[in-house]
CSV table of C-alpha atoms in Angstrom, one decimal:
chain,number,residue,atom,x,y,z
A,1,UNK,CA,45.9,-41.7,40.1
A,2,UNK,CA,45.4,-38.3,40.4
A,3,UNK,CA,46.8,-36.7,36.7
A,4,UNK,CA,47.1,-33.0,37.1
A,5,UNK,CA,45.3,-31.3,39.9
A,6,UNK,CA,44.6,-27.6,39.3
A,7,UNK,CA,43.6,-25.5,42.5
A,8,UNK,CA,41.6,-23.0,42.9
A,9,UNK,CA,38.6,-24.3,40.3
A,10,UNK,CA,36.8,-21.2,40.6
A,11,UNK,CA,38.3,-17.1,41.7
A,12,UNK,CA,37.0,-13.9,41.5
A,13,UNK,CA,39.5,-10.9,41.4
A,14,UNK,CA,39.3,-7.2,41.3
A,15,UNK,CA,41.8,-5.1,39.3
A,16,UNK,CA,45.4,-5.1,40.6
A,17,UNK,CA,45.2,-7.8,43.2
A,18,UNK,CA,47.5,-10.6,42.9
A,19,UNK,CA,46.7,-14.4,43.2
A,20,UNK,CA,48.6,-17.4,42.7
A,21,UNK,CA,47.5,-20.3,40.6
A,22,UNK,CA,48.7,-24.3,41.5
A,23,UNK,CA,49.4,-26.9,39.1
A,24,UNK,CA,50.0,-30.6,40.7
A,25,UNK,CA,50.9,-33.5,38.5
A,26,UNK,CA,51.8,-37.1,40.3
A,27,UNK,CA,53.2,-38.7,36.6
A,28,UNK,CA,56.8,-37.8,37.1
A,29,UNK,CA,56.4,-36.0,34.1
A,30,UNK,CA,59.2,-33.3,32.9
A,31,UNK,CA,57.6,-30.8,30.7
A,32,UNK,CA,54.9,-28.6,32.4
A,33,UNK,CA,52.5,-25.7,31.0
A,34,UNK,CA,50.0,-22.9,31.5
A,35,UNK,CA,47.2,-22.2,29.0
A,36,UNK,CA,44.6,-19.9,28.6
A,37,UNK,CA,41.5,-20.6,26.9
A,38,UNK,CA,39.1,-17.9,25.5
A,39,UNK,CA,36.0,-18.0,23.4
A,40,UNK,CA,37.3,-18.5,19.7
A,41,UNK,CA,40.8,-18.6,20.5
A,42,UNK,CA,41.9,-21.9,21.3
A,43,UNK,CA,44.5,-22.6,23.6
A,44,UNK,CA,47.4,-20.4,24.1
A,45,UNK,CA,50.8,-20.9,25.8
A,46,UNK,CA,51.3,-18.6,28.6
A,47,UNK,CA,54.8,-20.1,29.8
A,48,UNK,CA,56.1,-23.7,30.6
A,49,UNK,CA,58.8,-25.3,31.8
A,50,UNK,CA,61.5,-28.1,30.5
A,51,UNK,CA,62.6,-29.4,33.9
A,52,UNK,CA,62.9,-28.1,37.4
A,53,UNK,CA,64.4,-24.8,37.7
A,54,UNK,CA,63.7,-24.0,34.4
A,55,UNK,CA,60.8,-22.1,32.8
A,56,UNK,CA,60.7,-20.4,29.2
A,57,UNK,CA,58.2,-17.7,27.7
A,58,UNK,CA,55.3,-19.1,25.5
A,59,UNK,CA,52.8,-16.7,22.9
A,60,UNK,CA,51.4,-14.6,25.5
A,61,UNK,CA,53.5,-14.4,28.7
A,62,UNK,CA,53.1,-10.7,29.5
A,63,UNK,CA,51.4,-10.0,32.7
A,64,UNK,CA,52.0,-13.5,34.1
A,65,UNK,CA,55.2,-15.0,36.0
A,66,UNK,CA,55.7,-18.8,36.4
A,67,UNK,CA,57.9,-20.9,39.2
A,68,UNK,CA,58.9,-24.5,39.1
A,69,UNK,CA,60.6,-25.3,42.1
A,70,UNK,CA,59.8,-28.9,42.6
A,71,UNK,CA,59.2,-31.3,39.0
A,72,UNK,CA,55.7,-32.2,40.3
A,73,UNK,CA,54.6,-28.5,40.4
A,74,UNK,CA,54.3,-25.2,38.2
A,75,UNK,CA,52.8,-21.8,39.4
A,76,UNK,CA,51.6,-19.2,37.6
A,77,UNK,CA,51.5,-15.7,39.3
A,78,UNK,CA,49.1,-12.8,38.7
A,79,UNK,CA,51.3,-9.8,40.2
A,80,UNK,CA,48.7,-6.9,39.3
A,81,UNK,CA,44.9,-8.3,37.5
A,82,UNK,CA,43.5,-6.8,34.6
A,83,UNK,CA,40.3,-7.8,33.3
A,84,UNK,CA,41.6,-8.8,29.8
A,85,UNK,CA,43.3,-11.6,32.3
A,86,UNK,CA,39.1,-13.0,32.5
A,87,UNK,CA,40.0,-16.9,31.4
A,88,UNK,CA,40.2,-20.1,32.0
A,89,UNK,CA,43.5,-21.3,32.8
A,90,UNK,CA,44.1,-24.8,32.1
A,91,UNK,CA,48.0,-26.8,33.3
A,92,UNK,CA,48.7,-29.6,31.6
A,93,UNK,CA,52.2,-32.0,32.0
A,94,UNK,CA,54.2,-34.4,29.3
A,95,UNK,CA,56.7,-36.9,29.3
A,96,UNK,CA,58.7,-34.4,27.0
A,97,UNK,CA,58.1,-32.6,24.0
A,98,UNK,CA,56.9,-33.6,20.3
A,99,UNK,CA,55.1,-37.3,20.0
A,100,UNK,CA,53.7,-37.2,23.6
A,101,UNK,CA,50.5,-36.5,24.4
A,102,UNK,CA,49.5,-33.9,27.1
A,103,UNK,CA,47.8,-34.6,30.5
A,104,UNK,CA,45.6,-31.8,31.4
A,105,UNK,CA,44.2,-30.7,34.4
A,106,UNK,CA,40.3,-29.5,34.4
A,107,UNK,CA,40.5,-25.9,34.9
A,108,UNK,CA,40.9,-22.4,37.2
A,109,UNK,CA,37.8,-20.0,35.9
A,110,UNK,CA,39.3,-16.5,36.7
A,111,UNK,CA,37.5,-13.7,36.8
A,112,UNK,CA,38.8,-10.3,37.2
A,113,UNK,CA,36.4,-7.0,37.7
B,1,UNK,CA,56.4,-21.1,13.6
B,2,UNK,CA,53.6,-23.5,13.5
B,3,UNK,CA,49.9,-22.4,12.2
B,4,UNK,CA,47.5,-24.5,12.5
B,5,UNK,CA,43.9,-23.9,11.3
B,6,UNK,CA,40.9,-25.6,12.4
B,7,UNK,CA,37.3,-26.0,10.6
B,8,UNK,CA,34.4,-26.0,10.8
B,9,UNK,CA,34.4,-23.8,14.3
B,10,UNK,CA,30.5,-25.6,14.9
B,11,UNK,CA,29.1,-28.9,13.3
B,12,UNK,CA,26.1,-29.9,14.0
B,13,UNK,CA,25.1,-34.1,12.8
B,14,UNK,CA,22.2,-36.2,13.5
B,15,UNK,CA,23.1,-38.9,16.1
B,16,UNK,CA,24.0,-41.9,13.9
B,17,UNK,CA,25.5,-39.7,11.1
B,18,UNK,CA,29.5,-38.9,10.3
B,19,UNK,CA,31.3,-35.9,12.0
B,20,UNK,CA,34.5,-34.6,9.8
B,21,UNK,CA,36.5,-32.0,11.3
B,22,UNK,CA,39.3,-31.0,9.2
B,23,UNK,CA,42.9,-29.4,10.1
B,24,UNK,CA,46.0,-27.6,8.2
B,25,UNK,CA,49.4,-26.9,9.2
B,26,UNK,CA,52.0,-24.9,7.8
B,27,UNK,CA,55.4,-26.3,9.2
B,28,UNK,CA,56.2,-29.0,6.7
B,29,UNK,CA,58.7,-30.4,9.6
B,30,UNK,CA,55.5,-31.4,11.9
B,31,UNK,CA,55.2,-35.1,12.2
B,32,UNK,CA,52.9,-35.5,15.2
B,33,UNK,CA,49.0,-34.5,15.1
B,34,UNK,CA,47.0,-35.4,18.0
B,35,UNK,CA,43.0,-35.0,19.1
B,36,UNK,CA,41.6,-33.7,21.9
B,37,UNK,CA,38.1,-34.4,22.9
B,38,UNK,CA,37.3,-31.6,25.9
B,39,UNK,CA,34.0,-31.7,27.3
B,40,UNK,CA,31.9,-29.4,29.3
B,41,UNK,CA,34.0,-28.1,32.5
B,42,UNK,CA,36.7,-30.5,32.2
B,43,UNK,CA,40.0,-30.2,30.5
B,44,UNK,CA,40.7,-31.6,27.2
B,45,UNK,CA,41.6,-34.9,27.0
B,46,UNK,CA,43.8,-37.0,24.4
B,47,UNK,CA,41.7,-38.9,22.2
B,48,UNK,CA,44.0,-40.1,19.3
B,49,UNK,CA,47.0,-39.3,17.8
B,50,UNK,CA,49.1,-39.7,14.4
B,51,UNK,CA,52.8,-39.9,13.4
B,52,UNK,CA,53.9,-38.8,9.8
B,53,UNK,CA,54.8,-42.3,8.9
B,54,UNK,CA,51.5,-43.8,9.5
B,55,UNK,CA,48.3,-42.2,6.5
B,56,UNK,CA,45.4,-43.2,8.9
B,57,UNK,CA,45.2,-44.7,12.8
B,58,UNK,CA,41.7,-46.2,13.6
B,59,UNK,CA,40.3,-46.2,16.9
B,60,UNK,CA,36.9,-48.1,17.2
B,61,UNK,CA,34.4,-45.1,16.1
B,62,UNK,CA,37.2,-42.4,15.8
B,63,UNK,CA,39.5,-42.0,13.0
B,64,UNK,CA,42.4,-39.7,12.3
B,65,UNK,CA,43.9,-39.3,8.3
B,66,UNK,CA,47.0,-37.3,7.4
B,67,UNK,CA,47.9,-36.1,4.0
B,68,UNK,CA,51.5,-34.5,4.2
B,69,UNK,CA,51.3,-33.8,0.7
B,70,UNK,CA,48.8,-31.4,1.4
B,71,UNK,CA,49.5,-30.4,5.2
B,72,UNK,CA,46.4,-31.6,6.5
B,73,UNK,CA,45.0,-33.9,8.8
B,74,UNK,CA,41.4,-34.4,9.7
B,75,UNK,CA,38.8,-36.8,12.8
B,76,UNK,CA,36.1,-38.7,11.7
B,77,UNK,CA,33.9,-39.8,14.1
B,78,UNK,CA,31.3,-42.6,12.8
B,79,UNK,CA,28.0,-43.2,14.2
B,80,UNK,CA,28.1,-40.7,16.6
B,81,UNK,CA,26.4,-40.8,19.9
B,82,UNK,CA,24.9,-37.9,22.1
B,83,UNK,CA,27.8,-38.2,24.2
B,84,UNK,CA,30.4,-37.4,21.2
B,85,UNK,CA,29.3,-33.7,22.2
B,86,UNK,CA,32.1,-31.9,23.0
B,87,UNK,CA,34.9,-29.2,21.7
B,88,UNK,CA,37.4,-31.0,19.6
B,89,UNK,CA,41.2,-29.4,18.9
B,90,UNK,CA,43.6,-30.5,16.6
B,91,UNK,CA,47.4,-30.2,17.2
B,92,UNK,CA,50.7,-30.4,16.0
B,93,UNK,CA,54.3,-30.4,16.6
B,94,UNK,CA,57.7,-31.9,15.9
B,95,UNK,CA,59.0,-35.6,17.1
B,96,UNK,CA,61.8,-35.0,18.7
B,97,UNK,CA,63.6,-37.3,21.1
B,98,UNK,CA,62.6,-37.2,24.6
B,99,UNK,CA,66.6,-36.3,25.5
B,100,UNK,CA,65.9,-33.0,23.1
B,101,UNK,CA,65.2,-29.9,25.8
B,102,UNK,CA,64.0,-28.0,22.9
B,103,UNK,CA,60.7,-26.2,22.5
B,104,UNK,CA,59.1,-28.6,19.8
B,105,UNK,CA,55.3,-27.8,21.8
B,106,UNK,CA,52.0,-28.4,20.6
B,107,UNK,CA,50.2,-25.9,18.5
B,108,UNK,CA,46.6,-25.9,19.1
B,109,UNK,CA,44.0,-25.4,16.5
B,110,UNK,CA,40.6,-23.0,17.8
B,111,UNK,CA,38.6,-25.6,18.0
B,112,UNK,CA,35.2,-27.4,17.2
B,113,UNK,CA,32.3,-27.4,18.8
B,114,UNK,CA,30.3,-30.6,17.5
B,115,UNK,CA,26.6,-31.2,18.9
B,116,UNK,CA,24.7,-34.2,18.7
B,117,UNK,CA,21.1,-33.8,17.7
B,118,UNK,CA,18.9,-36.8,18.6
């Protein structure tokens, strides 16, 4: 039982190139979404996604693109790096929204110079 | 929108003692508050959760109490153990059915960063 499977774990960047992050989850799960985490912020919503096909803006969506093709998986897209993108990106998946609790994945470590 | 806020940001408790971290919401409509427990390189992880209609939900040495009176909610953890180290975040959203595309999502707190002394 695999949960949520993030790939790469670890990336190093320079400014303006453009990587692709994969989210995996094997629950059947609907909801899907991409957080960043950063020293005394918490977690913040990038985007997610309702369904297949479907993806929405969350608090900080700018510089970031998302896909969900297939239910079981949700990209998020750097087109052009900065280094205020310097995170760690956590996925996480839900049965639906409000009274489930999320599955998370363990992590991408992005670095961008 | 939801804000939720999240103290203290670092506790520190002798292994054996009582951890208290405490939360506050704004959106009087938020009926769900879950825990998350997220250790060193992993992801966080679910620990235990709360729905409005319940005051306090026990969980062996963890325990979660709401006052919707006063829009908070706060984890007790009870003769903690070395391995009770970790960030902890609060949340909250709305219950909403799971039919309900809406965007009731989780609002995190910034989390807690309890330590263990031995």
């Amino acid at each position: 039982n695999a949960g949520v499977t993030q790939t790469p774990k670890f990336r190093v960047l320079k400014t303006g190139q453009s990587m692709t992050l994969l989210c995996a989850q094997d629950m059947n799960h609907e909801y899907m979404y991409w957080y960043r985490q950063d020293p005394g912020m918490g977690l913040r919503l990038i985007h997610y996604s309702v369904g297949e096909g479907t993806t929405a803006k969350g608090e900080v969506p700018d510089g970031y693109n998302v896909s969900r093709l297939k239910k079981q998986n949700f990209l998020l897209g750097l087109e052009s790096a900065a280094p205020s993108q310097t995170s760690v990106y956590f996925c996480a998946s839900s049965p639906g929204t409000g009274g489930y609790g999320y599955t998370f994945g363990s992590g991408t470590r992005l670095t961008v110079v | 929108g939801e804000n939720v806020e999240q103290h203290p940001s670092t506790l520190s408790v002798q292994e054996g003692d009582s951890a208290v971290i405490k939360c506050t919401y704004s959106d009087s409509a938020s009926n769900y508050f879950p825990w998350y427990k997220q250790e060193l390189g992993k992801g966080p992880q679910l620990i235990i959760d709360i729905r409005s209609n319940v005051g306090e939900k026990k969980d062996q040495r963890i325990a979660v109490t709401l006052n919707k009176t006063a829009k908070h909610f706060s984890l007790h953890i009870t003769e903690t153990q070395p391995e009770d180290s970790a960030v902890y975040f609060c949340a909250a959203s709305r219950l909403v059915p799971i039919s309900n595309f809406g965007n009731e999502k989780l609002t995190f707190g910034t989390g807690t960063r309890l330590t263990i002394i031995p």
